[in-house]
């Protein structure tokens, strides 16, 4: 309505002014027409009367002349008639002749054929016509016309002009508003298409908007600029912390509902010797998400896999976490899976199929139809739980990882207005590699139910987009990095995951000296023993064998380290029902044993300490703080949070990180010693360099890495996703209003 008024009011004003300016113009024009008309009429009357008047003048019949002239005034328009003799004798005027009109007044200068005079009886037109007899002037015939009818007509004309302009104004305004509304809708549709990255191709059943073509590029550029400006604002000015995240939820998302879905739960309750114990799983996902959930509350839906999980939930399968004595900050909703479901979905399709498919670790993926069926069923179980937990029809749902690739589409179908952000924590393979999955299209269809699809690195975003382009009918926009599929847009974005900063574990840790002493004491190592640390799940992608071989090569090539250096490998048992993992466990144990035997000597500390058991974060951080060097040698890893945890643990600015070039983390932490884990000699050399690195160099490198992790912490990772979700929701609402 306000938009219409903006059109209509100026239009009416302009038309009013135009009408006002036109009235005198029209008046003058009408007067001119009538005067010309009357002048011709005067000539006609004079020509008709000429002979009779001449005869009466020549016969000196003044009375009859007056009578004849009076007869002429019977014409409605002829007001008075007179004759002014040339010899100067008395004029003959009809009684209606205005007193101020005299023959003398006409003779001042050559009289115009007709002129307008005003008199007490109103405006008059005086026409003078000469009368002669055989070339001898007899006098002048004076005809006076009444012009008051012109004033009347002029008033009427003004009235009609006014009506005309008012009518015209309303008609134009109406047409303008209708056309503007229609064009606006067309523009909005076009603009939405541009924003969705549909370009200006005509999608079936929609309008083509050729007028948008010239500006499409500009609009996109503008959006990019705004986006960059917004990012710059956020990135430069915001120090990301839990409060920042809460502020984002409050300001940008108006406290809207946030639901997180993942396979792994943040707290597992297990029954041991009749007692219930709570533990935190060894999971990068949990490490990253837990502090985020503490900051923004909400609900986390996950598989309840602990032996005492069912004993610790309420009748709705919920519990508030973190558990006492900590203060509860968010809600955990557990979903239950049968033995058959867990085996097909988690061990089978997710970890024997997708995990090796997405990691270049030279382990062949196994795809079984029965696993796939369980995978689809369990994804539906999670999607149903999201719908059950949602208090609104448009929550923000954060779906995590390769276990739940089908859930985004299922959630989208149940809740079309939800904003679904899916984060894929592992690498995305290239299209050729992905193509071997028999359910490749179904997986892509599921993922493209998301509003935003996130990866750690741009490389994996590119792989996803290439895969989509190669395998399904979808429109890919490489400028906006989005995919339009089934009429909806999915943005593909890079969000490098991180750890909390400052680390809450460090806050409660002992000093570095205490940690050093405690760890060495625990393993019976001398006080000055150089210590290396590796912390991983016992997973074949983590390069633990390669790492131990590097230790072996170090001791072979630099014997000065034999007995002076010990490598502690913490290996959390994982996915132990899968044969590949069982074999890996056996191989790693055997390798550690072989090394220890090979370099064994009385009273000599072992080169390798292998601790295959689950450790709590506090214990892991103690090792980080105790070690001279931390080795992360993954063969392929989406990010790897151990690298960032080690950096966050070293508030003493000491310690060296050796980092595989095949981790996402290596793109962000170039100050680490970057290695190729397949190159044993290179890794051994890196170990030697790290162990001998001067304190000042360690400090310089650690400072740079710490400032990066401080700035790009996990709150920023989550905040960026939530801000993008907020931005997307605002844009959709604006466009919906316009549609
Ligand atoms: O790397 C992917 C991931 O989901 C991580 O987030 C996590 O560290 C790991 O896998 C957990 O594996 P699982 O849940 O099978 O123990």
XYZ file of C-alpha atoms and ligand atoms in Angstrom:
755
model
C 0.000 0.000 0.000
C 2.753 2.410 0.954
C 4.472 1.541 -2.270
C 1.295 2.353 -4.257
C 0.911 5.701 -2.500
C 4.462 6.536 -3.462
C 3.394 6.162 -7.085
C -0.058 7.716 -6.891
C 0.510 10.852 -4.845
C 3.248 12.387 -7.009
C 1.267 11.480 -10.093
C -1.862 13.229 -8.853
C 0.160 16.231 -7.757
C 1.845 16.529 -11.149
C -1.459 16.210 -12.974
C -3.074 18.833 -10.679
C -0.270 21.314 -11.391
C -0.512 20.627 -15.114
C -4.279 21.195 -15.009
C -3.813 24.415 -13.064
C -1.296 25.724 -15.598
C -3.493 24.761 -18.515
C -6.654 26.640 -17.443
C -5.527 30.213 -18.503
C -4.099 28.752 -21.675
C -7.383 27.115 -22.558
C -9.263 30.332 -21.557
C -7.156 32.387 -23.927
C -7.582 29.879 -26.697
C -11.359 29.762 -26.316
C -11.557 33.580 -26.271
C -9.492 33.760 -29.460
C -11.768 31.224 -31.196
C -14.925 33.116 -30.209
C -13.534 36.524 -31.168
C -12.571 35.257 -34.594
C -16.037 33.810 -34.892
C -17.737 37.053 -33.850
C -15.523 39.081 -36.154
C -16.636 37.015 -39.115
C -20.198 37.379 -37.952
C -19.783 41.161 -37.752
C -18.527 41.198 -41.361
C -21.526 39.132 -42.393
C -24.005 41.416 -40.617
C -22.272 44.546 -42.005
C -22.335 43.187 -45.565
C -26.000 42.263 -45.230
C -26.946 45.640 -43.779
C -24.651 47.765 -45.970
C -27.090 48.598 -48.819
C -30.073 49.354 -46.623
C -28.023 51.525 -44.276
C -26.440 53.407 -47.206
C -29.906 54.127 -48.672
C -31.246 55.336 -45.369
C -28.122 57.483 -44.733
C -28.286 59.022 -48.199
C -32.006 59.649 -47.685
C -31.263 61.185 -44.227
C -33.875 58.883 -42.701
C -32.413 58.840 -39.169
C -35.502 57.401 -37.491
C -35.807 54.590 -39.965
C -32.069 53.984 -39.707
C -32.371 53.701 -35.920
C -35.309 51.342 -36.321
C -33.376 49.201 -38.783
C -30.324 49.082 -36.574
C -32.476 48.168 -33.538
C -33.850 45.291 -35.587
C -30.319 43.947 -35.956
C -29.893 43.770 -32.160
C -32.580 41.143 -31.973
C -29.842 38.658 -32.709
C -28.978 37.236 -29.290
C -25.262 37.951 -29.600
C -25.536 41.497 -31.067
C -25.674 43.749 -28.071
C -25.852 47.164 -29.818
C -25.455 48.643 -33.294
C -24.608 52.218 -34.315
C -23.695 54.377 -37.272
C -21.041 57.083 -37.067
C -21.463 59.481 -40.059
C -18.296 60.615 -41.834
C -19.440 64.233 -41.964
C -19.311 64.483 -38.172
C -23.076 64.763 -37.736
C -24.738 63.047 -34.768
C -24.304 59.342 -34.540
C -27.212 56.922 -34.630
C -26.891 54.423 -31.809
C -29.401 51.845 -30.632
C -30.548 52.340 -27.044
C -28.439 49.414 -25.797
C -25.184 51.089 -26.882
C -22.995 51.592 -23.737
C -22.654 55.279 -22.858
C -18.870 55.231 -22.877
C -18.750 54.153 -26.516
C -18.706 57.219 -28.767
C -17.773 57.745 -32.373
C -14.783 59.871 -31.296
C -13.392 56.978 -29.311
C -13.412 54.824 -32.470
C -11.712 57.395 -34.558
C -8.607 57.676 -32.436
C -6.228 56.035 -34.873
C -7.194 53.469 -37.493
C -9.746 51.221 -35.791
C -8.942 47.521 -35.702
C -11.631 45.399 -37.334
C -12.612 44.054 -33.894
C -11.415 44.694 -30.341
C -12.472 43.841 -26.884
C -13.585 46.486 -24.428
C -14.898 46.194 -20.964
C -17.978 48.021 -19.878
C -20.158 48.019 -16.763
C -22.386 45.482 -18.497
C -19.487 43.077 -18.967
C -16.907 42.287 -21.642
C -17.900 43.476 -25.128
C -16.430 43.144 -28.593
C -16.625 46.186 -30.841
C -16.412 45.634 -34.622
C -16.184 48.648 -36.919
C -16.956 48.368 -40.642
C -16.591 51.336 -43.098
C -19.557 52.336 -45.287
C -19.057 54.160 -48.621
C -21.057 55.152 -51.639
C -19.207 55.074 -54.980
C -15.898 55.511 -53.205
C -17.132 58.336 -51.006
C -16.966 57.486 -47.309
C -20.353 57.737 -45.656
C -19.333 56.666 -42.154
C -18.815 53.533 -40.086
C -21.116 50.826 -38.957
C -20.395 49.921 -35.339
C -21.448 46.470 -34.125
C -21.143 45.633 -30.423
C -21.220 41.941 -29.396
C -21.924 40.622 -25.941
C -18.963 38.514 -24.716
C -20.411 37.451 -21.362
C -21.409 34.068 -22.810
C -17.691 33.416 -23.378
C -17.011 33.867 -19.656
C -19.840 31.418 -18.936
C -18.474 28.883 -21.418
C -14.965 29.379 -20.101
C -16.137 28.593 -16.548
C -17.840 25.461 -17.836
C -14.721 24.446 -19.775
C -12.600 24.906 -16.636
C -14.953 22.619 -14.771
C -14.645 19.955 -17.472
C -10.870 20.298 -17.573
C -10.798 19.730 -13.834
C -12.947 16.593 -14.146
C -10.872 15.428 -17.080
C -7.614 15.694 -15.169
C -8.997 14.091 -12.020
C -10.335 11.185 -14.086
C -7.121 10.972 -16.055
C -5.089 11.031 -12.834
C -6.981 8.171 -11.267
C -6.918 6.083 -14.417
C -3.159 6.512 -14.872
C -2.539 5.888 -11.181
C -4.594 2.710 -11.275
C -2.849 1.390 -14.368
C 0.552 2.332 -12.923
C -0.115 0.566 -9.643
C -1.383 -2.595 -11.352
C 1.578 -2.687 -13.739
C 4.020 -1.896 -10.942
C 2.623 -4.725 -8.813
C 2.825 -7.185 -11.670
C 6.334 -6.098 -12.646
C 7.443 -6.196 -9.008
C 6.326 -9.796 -8.725
C 8.088 -10.647 -11.955
C 11.229 -8.938 -10.728
C 11.091 -10.647 -7.412
C 10.699 -14.043 -9.095
C 13.577 -13.197 -11.376
C 15.704 -11.957 -8.541
C 14.978 -15.059 -6.511
C 16.076 -17.122 -9.474
C 19.291 -15.123 -9.678
C 19.885 -15.483 -5.961
C 19.181 -19.192 -6.146
C 21.826 -19.350 -8.784
C 19.324 -20.396 -11.454
C 20.789 -17.775 -13.694
C 18.178 -16.448 -16.040
C 17.367 -19.665 -17.728
C 13.683 -20.290 -17.845
C 12.783 -23.014 -15.352
C 9.701 -24.966 -16.415
C 6.532 -23.094 -15.590
C 8.153 -19.856 -14.466
C 8.448 -16.453 -16.051
C 11.532 -15.454 -17.922
C 12.612 -11.954 -16.938
C 14.773 -10.622 -19.759
C 14.913 -7.178 -18.189
C 16.921 -8.713 -15.342
C 19.629 -10.021 -17.607
C 21.707 -6.866 -17.705
C 21.626 -6.497 -13.943
C 21.968 -10.133 -12.887
C 25.725 -9.925 -12.699
C 25.515 -6.627 -10.796
C 23.029 -8.062 -8.312
C 25.290 -11.005 -7.633
C 28.299 -8.754 -7.310
C 26.347 -6.593 -4.882
C 25.329 -9.602 -2.828
C 28.921 -10.779 -2.772
C 30.082 -7.334 -1.673
C 27.491 -7.202 1.073
C 28.430 -10.696 2.097
C 32.103 -9.773 2.170
C 31.360 -6.622 4.126
C 29.274 -8.587 6.589
C 31.954 -11.217 6.942
C 34.583 -8.542 7.353
C 32.488 -6.958 10.061
C 32.001 -10.197 11.893
C 35.461 -11.518 11.305
C 37.301 -8.382 12.205
C 35.344 -7.123 15.076
C 34.023 -10.151 16.837
C 36.180 -12.112 19.213
C 34.264 -15.360 19.196
C 33.391 -16.695 22.610
C 30.368 -18.420 24.161
C 28.836 -14.990 24.813
C 29.251 -14.064 21.136
C 27.430 -17.190 20.136
C 24.648 -16.465 22.579
C 24.457 -12.902 21.227
C 24.171 -14.243 17.667
C 21.296 -16.457 18.727
C 19.663 -13.610 20.551
C 20.203 -10.810 18.015
C 20.331 -12.512 14.645
C 18.162 -15.501 15.341
C 15.931 -13.941 18.003
C 16.524 -16.898 20.306
C 15.202 -19.394 17.779
C 15.194 -23.085 18.384
C 18.427 -24.964 17.658
C 18.380 -28.757 17.323
C 21.569 -30.745 16.800
C 21.477 -34.286 15.410
C 24.426 -36.657 15.382
C 25.065 -40.334 15.774
C 27.520 -39.961 18.647
C 26.203 -38.613 21.936
C 28.169 -36.174 24.103
C 27.741 -38.167 27.329
C 27.623 -41.942 27.582
C 26.343 -43.665 30.710
C 27.869 -47.067 31.299
C 27.306 -49.628 34.019
C 30.507 -50.880 35.604
C 30.545 -53.209 38.622
C 26.929 -52.315 39.359
C 27.657 -48.562 39.296
C 26.710 -46.028 36.632
C 29.607 -44.015 35.268
C 29.423 -41.169 32.756
C 32.090 -40.690 30.118
C 32.870 -38.416 27.163
C 33.500 -40.247 23.862
C 36.711 -39.863 21.857
C 35.126 -37.925 19.043
C 36.198 -34.808 17.233
C 32.555 -34.042 16.631
C 31.751 -34.144 20.327
C 34.869 -32.131 21.167
C 33.691 -29.375 18.848
C 29.968 -29.412 19.467
C 29.793 -29.764 23.203
C 31.043 -26.255 24.065
C 28.804 -24.851 21.345
C 25.738 -26.522 22.816
C 26.661 -25.301 26.266
C 26.663 -21.799 24.834
C 23.421 -21.914 22.916
C 21.291 -24.469 24.789
C 18.831 -26.246 22.534
C 18.433 -29.981 22.079
C 20.994 -32.544 20.937
C 19.548 -35.742 19.472
C 21.926 -38.721 19.395
C 22.065 -42.472 19.595
C 21.979 -43.736 23.157
C 24.631 -46.427 22.904
C 25.807 -46.673 26.534
C 24.913 -49.689 28.678
C 23.218 -47.424 31.255
C 21.824 -44.836 28.867
C 18.230 -46.054 29.216
C 18.510 -45.881 33.014
C 19.386 -42.215 33.033
C 16.689 -40.642 30.809
C 13.187 -39.414 31.680
C 10.054 -41.073 30.211
C 10.559 -39.007 27.026
C 14.134 -40.297 26.610
C 15.565 -36.927 27.584
C 18.068 -35.736 30.137
C 19.637 -32.407 30.913
C 23.420 -32.240 30.494
C 26.217 -31.759 31.418
C 25.469 -34.071 34.319
C 25.866 -32.935 37.936
C 27.926 -31.562 39.561
C 28.186 -29.307 36.501
C 25.307 -26.955 35.734
C 22.958 -28.365 33.093
C 23.039 -26.228 29.941
C 21.171 -28.128 27.223
C 19.000 -31.160 26.629
C 20.109 -34.533 25.301
C 17.449 -36.636 23.595
C 18.514 -40.218 23.078
C 17.206 -42.408 20.292
C 17.394 -46.165 20.581
C 18.536 -48.549 17.903
C 18.100 -52.282 17.778
C 21.113 -54.528 17.460
C 20.217 -55.113 13.805
C 19.830 -51.392 13.110
C 23.129 -50.458 14.749
C 24.949 -53.178 12.940
C 23.582 -52.287 9.466
C 23.536 -48.517 9.829
C 26.600 -47.704 11.968
C 29.024 -50.588 11.550
C 27.856 -51.526 8.080
C 26.891 -48.740 5.730
C 28.438 -45.791 7.631
C 31.737 -47.329 8.675
C 32.393 -50.158 6.240
C 30.929 -48.261 3.290
C 31.039 -44.486 3.535
C 34.080 -44.137 5.828
C 36.565 -45.929 3.529
C 34.790 -44.438 0.495
C 35.513 -40.897 1.684
C 39.035 -41.455 3.039
C 41.998 -42.219 0.826
C 43.436 -44.914 3.067
C 43.422 -47.756 0.544
C 40.795 -49.748 2.389
C 38.118 -51.101 0.111
C 34.543 -49.970 0.938
C 31.948 -52.675 1.465
C 28.371 -51.992 0.356
C 25.593 -54.351 1.358
C 21.929 -53.844 0.497
C 20.848 -54.931 3.984
C 23.149 -52.290 5.521
C 21.733 -49.649 3.207
C 18.182 -50.528 4.226
C 19.063 -50.173 7.898
C 20.872 -46.914 7.169
C 17.739 -45.474 5.544
C 15.513 -46.699 8.395
C 17.756 -45.262 11.097
C 18.010 -41.924 9.305
C 14.208 -41.854 9.433
C 14.329 -42.591 13.176
C 16.570 -39.523 13.670
C 14.407 -37.363 11.391
C 11.283 -38.376 13.353
C 13.031 -37.483 16.593
C 13.787 -34.018 15.202
C 10.122 -33.517 14.380
C 9.126 -34.745 17.854
C 11.546 -32.444 19.630
C 10.791 -29.317 17.572
C 8.622 -26.767 19.336
C 8.290 -24.630 16.189
C 7.798 -25.486 12.532
C 10.964 -23.645 11.472
C 13.784 -24.633 13.819
C 17.440 -24.480 12.889
C 18.564 -28.083 12.591
C 22.257 -28.926 12.556
C 22.742 -32.401 11.102
C 26.170 -33.920 11.624
C 28.227 -36.268 9.575
C 28.148 -39.187 7.215
C 25.903 -41.311 9.416
C 22.968 -39.064 8.580
C 23.197 -38.263 4.878
C 19.524 -39.060 4.243
C 18.137 -37.227 7.268
C 18.216 -33.687 5.770
C 15.730 -34.631 3.016
C 13.527 -36.488 5.533
C 13.525 -33.499 7.895
C 12.827 -31.138 4.992
C 9.774 -33.201 4.014
C 8.439 -33.172 7.575
C 9.285 -29.502 8.215
C 9.552 -27.523 4.970
C 10.254 -24.258 6.810
C 13.208 -25.583 8.821
C 16.693 -24.245 8.139
C 18.834 -27.358 7.855
C 22.599 -27.094 8.104
C 24.424 -30.316 7.420
C 28.070 -30.564 8.331
C 30.119 -33.342 6.762
C 33.025 -33.940 9.141
C 35.054 -36.195 6.883
C 36.556 -35.566 3.426
C 34.339 -35.680 0.344
C 35.929 -37.810 -2.398
C 36.264 -36.912 -6.047
C 33.378 -37.899 -8.367
C 35.140 -41.014 -9.725
C 35.687 -42.375 -6.231
C 32.161 -41.539 -5.085
C 30.584 -43.159 -8.128
C 31.349 -46.648 -6.870
C 28.676 -46.274 -4.188
C 25.543 -48.052 -5.448
C 23.306 -45.496 -3.651
C 25.168 -42.401 -4.784
C 22.093 -40.549 -6.120
C 20.066 -41.287 -2.988
C 22.866 -39.936 -0.785
C 23.120 -36.739 -2.812
C 19.338 -36.359 -2.807
C 19.332 -36.695 0.975
C 22.117 -34.177 1.509
C 20.546 -31.669 -0.859
C 17.563 -31.446 1.458
C 19.861 -29.132 3.459
C 19.806 -25.359 3.265
C 23.556 -25.263 3.857
C 26.030 -28.091 3.345
C 29.339 -27.523 5.125
C 32.818 -29.012 4.810
C 36.129 -28.218 6.489
C 37.986 -27.272 3.325
C 37.274 -25.635 -0.003
C 38.741 -28.700 -1.676
C 35.963 -30.879 -0.290
C 33.323 -28.275 -1.246
C 34.686 -28.450 -4.793
C 34.565 -32.253 -4.781
C 30.934 -32.226 -3.651
C 29.917 -29.746 -6.330
C 31.800 -31.742 -8.988
C 30.062 -34.913 -7.826
C 26.617 -33.300 -7.978
C 27.333 -31.943 -11.436
C 28.481 -35.336 -12.634
C 25.814 -37.548 -11.091
C 22.439 -35.852 -10.801
C 20.205 -33.380 -12.616
C 20.932 -30.236 -10.648
C 22.031 -26.713 -11.445
C 25.386 -25.764 -10.005
C 26.406 -22.157 -9.555
C 30.137 -21.923 -9.062
C 30.064 -18.209 -8.357
C 27.686 -18.450 -5.417
C 28.748 -22.004 -4.706
C 25.251 -23.357 -4.574
C 23.262 -26.235 -5.979
C 19.663 -25.890 -7.104
C 17.906 -29.207 -6.975
C 14.186 -30.005 -6.918
C 13.449 -26.272 -6.844
C 15.428 -25.579 -3.678
C 18.868 -24.125 -3.158
C 21.651 -25.637 -1.067
C 24.641 -23.432 -0.322
C 27.916 -25.333 -0.195
C 30.262 -23.662 2.250
C 33.555 -24.080 3.986
C 33.514 -23.949 7.782
C 36.815 -25.136 9.267
C 36.005 -26.738 12.584
C 38.037 -25.935 15.666
C 38.253 -26.280 19.440
C 37.030 -24.112 22.282
C 39.202 -21.170 23.240
C 40.347 -20.796 25.910
C 40.291 -24.486 26.681
C 38.132 -25.305 29.683
C 40.327 -28.374 30.257
C 43.500 -26.284 30.457
C 41.778 -24.064 32.994
C 41.626 -26.995 35.398
C 44.915 -28.654 34.392
C 48.038 -28.679 36.510
C 51.073 -26.659 35.446
C 53.157 -27.900 32.519
C 55.912 -28.923 34.954
C 53.483 -30.960 37.025
C 52.074 -32.630 33.906
C 55.601 -33.465 32.675
C 56.545 -34.978 35.990
C 53.285 -36.883 36.426
C 53.306 -38.484 32.969
C 56.974 -39.517 33.250
C 56.350 -40.935 36.691
C 53.285 -42.853 35.465
C 55.266 -44.606 32.762
C 58.451 -45.043 34.708
C 60.438 -42.690 32.488
C 63.371 -40.562 33.628
C 62.591 -36.918 34.392
C 64.496 -35.626 31.382
C 63.158 -38.208 28.931
C 62.093 -36.580 25.628
C 58.433 -37.392 25.020
C 56.367 -37.635 21.879
C 52.577 -38.018 21.964
C 49.944 -39.307 19.571
C 46.222 -39.285 20.426
C 43.816 -41.056 18.110
C 41.029 -43.524 17.797
C 42.604 -46.772 16.615
C 41.548 -46.055 13.072
C 43.427 -47.020 9.897
C 43.026 -43.477 8.553
C 45.062 -42.027 11.405
C 48.465 -43.227 10.204
C 49.499 -44.757 13.531
C 51.551 -47.477 11.853
C 53.316 -44.874 9.703
C 54.039 -42.859 12.840
C 55.563 -45.790 14.693
C 57.678 -46.604 11.646
C 58.951 -43.032 11.699
C 59.936 -43.491 15.365
C 61.731 -46.663 14.387
C 63.562 -44.888 11.560
C 64.569 -42.049 13.892
C 66.137 -44.522 16.271
C 67.849 -46.298 13.389
C 69.255 -43.191 11.797
C 69.845 -41.088 14.951
C 70.919 -43.586 17.600
C 71.590 -40.729 20.019
C 67.827 -40.789 20.684
C 67.706 -44.449 21.635
C 66.789 -44.590 25.309
C 66.353 -40.806 25.428
C 63.105 -40.604 23.505
C 59.768 -42.323 24.141
C 56.668 -42.060 22.043
C 53.351 -42.444 23.917
C 50.484 -43.469 21.676
C 47.009 -43.165 23.146
C 44.662 -45.278 21.061
C 40.963 -45.147 21.826
C 39.290 -48.414 20.869
C 36.802 -47.807 18.115
C 34.379 -49.655 15.777
C 35.789 -52.900 17.080
C 33.165 -55.119 15.463
C 34.635 -54.274 12.060
C 37.301 -56.649 10.836
C 39.495 -53.907 9.374
C 39.626 -52.227 12.796
C 40.361 -55.489 14.606
C 43.237 -56.141 12.225
C 44.496 -52.606 12.603
C 44.507 -52.960 16.382
C 46.537 -56.164 16.074
C 49.010 -54.582 13.630
C 49.567 -51.488 15.773
C 50.136 -53.548 18.923
C 52.535 -55.832 17.065
C 54.483 -52.906 15.649
C 54.823 -51.241 19.055
C 55.971 -54.513 20.523
C 58.482 -55.085 17.736
C 60.002 -51.631 18.258
C 60.234 -52.107 21.998
C 61.904 -55.477 21.525
C 64.262 -54.158 18.903
C 65.543 -51.280 21.021
C 65.256 -52.986 24.377
C 68.164 -52.961 26.843
C 68.336 -53.303 30.603
C 67.249 -50.073 32.357
C 66.525 -48.410 29.041
C 63.129 -46.750 28.772
C 60.989 -48.186 25.944
C 60.769 -46.257 22.682
C 56.982 -46.787 22.505
C 54.245 -46.783 25.135
C 50.935 -47.883 23.669
C 47.847 -47.166 25.780
C 44.837 -48.733 24.075
C 41.987 -47.480 26.195
C 39.601 -44.616 26.406
C 40.964 -41.500 28.124
C 38.976 -38.557 29.462
C 39.838 -35.084 28.078
C 41.632 -34.117 31.307
C 43.992 -37.102 30.960
C 44.620 -36.409 27.268
C 45.481 -32.775 27.985
C 47.938 -33.867 30.635
C 49.850 -35.780 27.928
C 49.679 -32.816 25.549
C 51.224 -30.592 28.195
C 53.861 -33.141 29.127
C 55.187 -33.801 25.614
C 57.973 -32.192 23.563
C 56.322 -33.165 20.333
C 52.849 -34.164 19.150
C 52.500 -36.276 16.014
C 49.390 -36.168 13.802
C 50.061 -38.350 10.775
C 46.599 -39.065 9.355
C 46.592 -40.577 5.883
C 43.486 -38.497 5.197
C 41.466 -36.360 7.599
C 38.707 -33.762 7.198
C 40.296 -31.490 9.803
C 41.852 -33.329 12.806
C 41.183 -31.649 16.099
C 44.032 -33.340 17.974
C 46.374 -30.869 16.246
C 44.317 -27.911 17.466
C 43.850 -29.391 20.940
C 47.617 -29.746 21.308
C 48.050 -26.091 20.338
C 45.335 -24.976 22.743
C 46.922 -27.057 25.538
C 50.334 -25.375 25.255
C 49.850 -22.095 27.079
C 53.593 -22.286 27.852
C 54.201 -21.696 24.101
C 56.443 -24.772 23.906
C 56.162 -28.044 22.074
C 56.321 -28.888 18.385
C 53.508 -30.176 16.222
C 54.270 -32.615 13.395
C 51.280 -32.562 11.079
C 50.275 -34.613 8.067
C 49.812 -32.686 4.863
C 46.654 -34.741 4.279
C 44.697 -33.176 7.150
C 42.444 -30.139 6.811
C 44.361 -28.690 9.780
C 47.571 -28.464 7.736
C 45.963 -25.651 5.674
C 45.511 -23.593 8.800
C 48.638 -24.479 10.747
C 51.578 -24.115 8.350
C 53.870 -23.354 11.292
C 53.700 -27.026 12.242
C 56.304 -29.341 10.712
C 54.237 -30.517 7.744
C 54.989 -34.079 6.630
C 53.870 -36.753 4.225
C 53.118 -39.729 6.503
C 53.913 -42.165 3.684
C 57.477 -40.792 3.639
C 59.030 -42.513 6.648
C 62.406 -40.804 6.301
C 60.834 -37.398 6.123
C 58.768 -38.085 9.246
C 61.850 -39.385 11.094
C 63.759 -36.243 10.147
C 60.847 -34.102 11.314
C 60.947 -35.899 14.666
C 64.667 -35.232 14.959
C 64.199 -31.541 14.054
C 61.327 -31.204 16.511
C 63.264 -32.773 19.378
C 66.191 -30.456 18.791
C 64.232 -27.290 18.018
C 65.457 -24.266 20.044
C 62.966 -22.854 22.550
C 62.740 -19.525 20.684
C 61.703 -21.284 17.455
C 59.173 -23.392 19.297
C 57.758 -20.263 20.877
C 57.554 -18.372 17.566
C 55.742 -21.235 15.834
C 53.464 -22.003 18.771
C 52.488 -18.331 19.133
C 51.391 -18.148 15.519
C 49.424 -21.378 15.779
C 47.831 -20.322 19.044
C 46.751 -16.982 17.647
C 45.088 -18.757 14.720
C 43.248 -21.269 16.914
C 42.309 -18.491 19.324
C 40.795 -16.460 16.516
C 39.291 -19.319 14.513
C 37.871 -21.206 17.444
C 34.853 -23.470 17.596
C 32.521 -20.616 18.519
C 33.377 -18.951 15.250
C 32.805 -22.249 13.404
C 29.320 -22.585 14.878
C 28.666 -18.840 14.827
C 29.448 -18.574 11.124
C 27.027 -21.364 10.324
C 24.315 -19.848 12.493
C 24.887 -16.368 11.064
C 24.644 -17.766 7.555
C 21.446 -19.529 8.553
C 20.087 -16.276 9.997
C 21.045 -14.394 6.855
C 19.379 -17.031 4.685
C 16.188 -16.939 6.749
C 16.038 -13.137 6.560
C 16.579 -13.164 2.804
C 13.915 -15.839 2.270
C 11.431 -13.880 4.352
C 12.074 -10.657 2.436
C 11.654 -12.457 -0.870
C 8.521 -14.241 0.346
C 7.000 -10.905 1.364
C 7.732 -9.525 -2.080
C 6.312 -12.556 -3.900
O 35.685 -37.845 11.836
C 34.337 -38.097 11.780
C 33.836 -38.475 13.114
O 32.457 -38.459 13.242
C 34.460 -37.524 14.075
O 33.684 -36.422 14.253
C 34.728 -38.355 15.235
O 35.961 -38.075 15.755
C 34.709 -39.753 14.765
O 34.235 -39.762 13.471
C 33.878 -40.561 15.700
O 33.708 -41.837 15.294
P 32.726 -42.783 16.074
O 31.548 -42.002 16.397
O 32.485 -43.874 15.126
O 33.439 -43.229 17.299
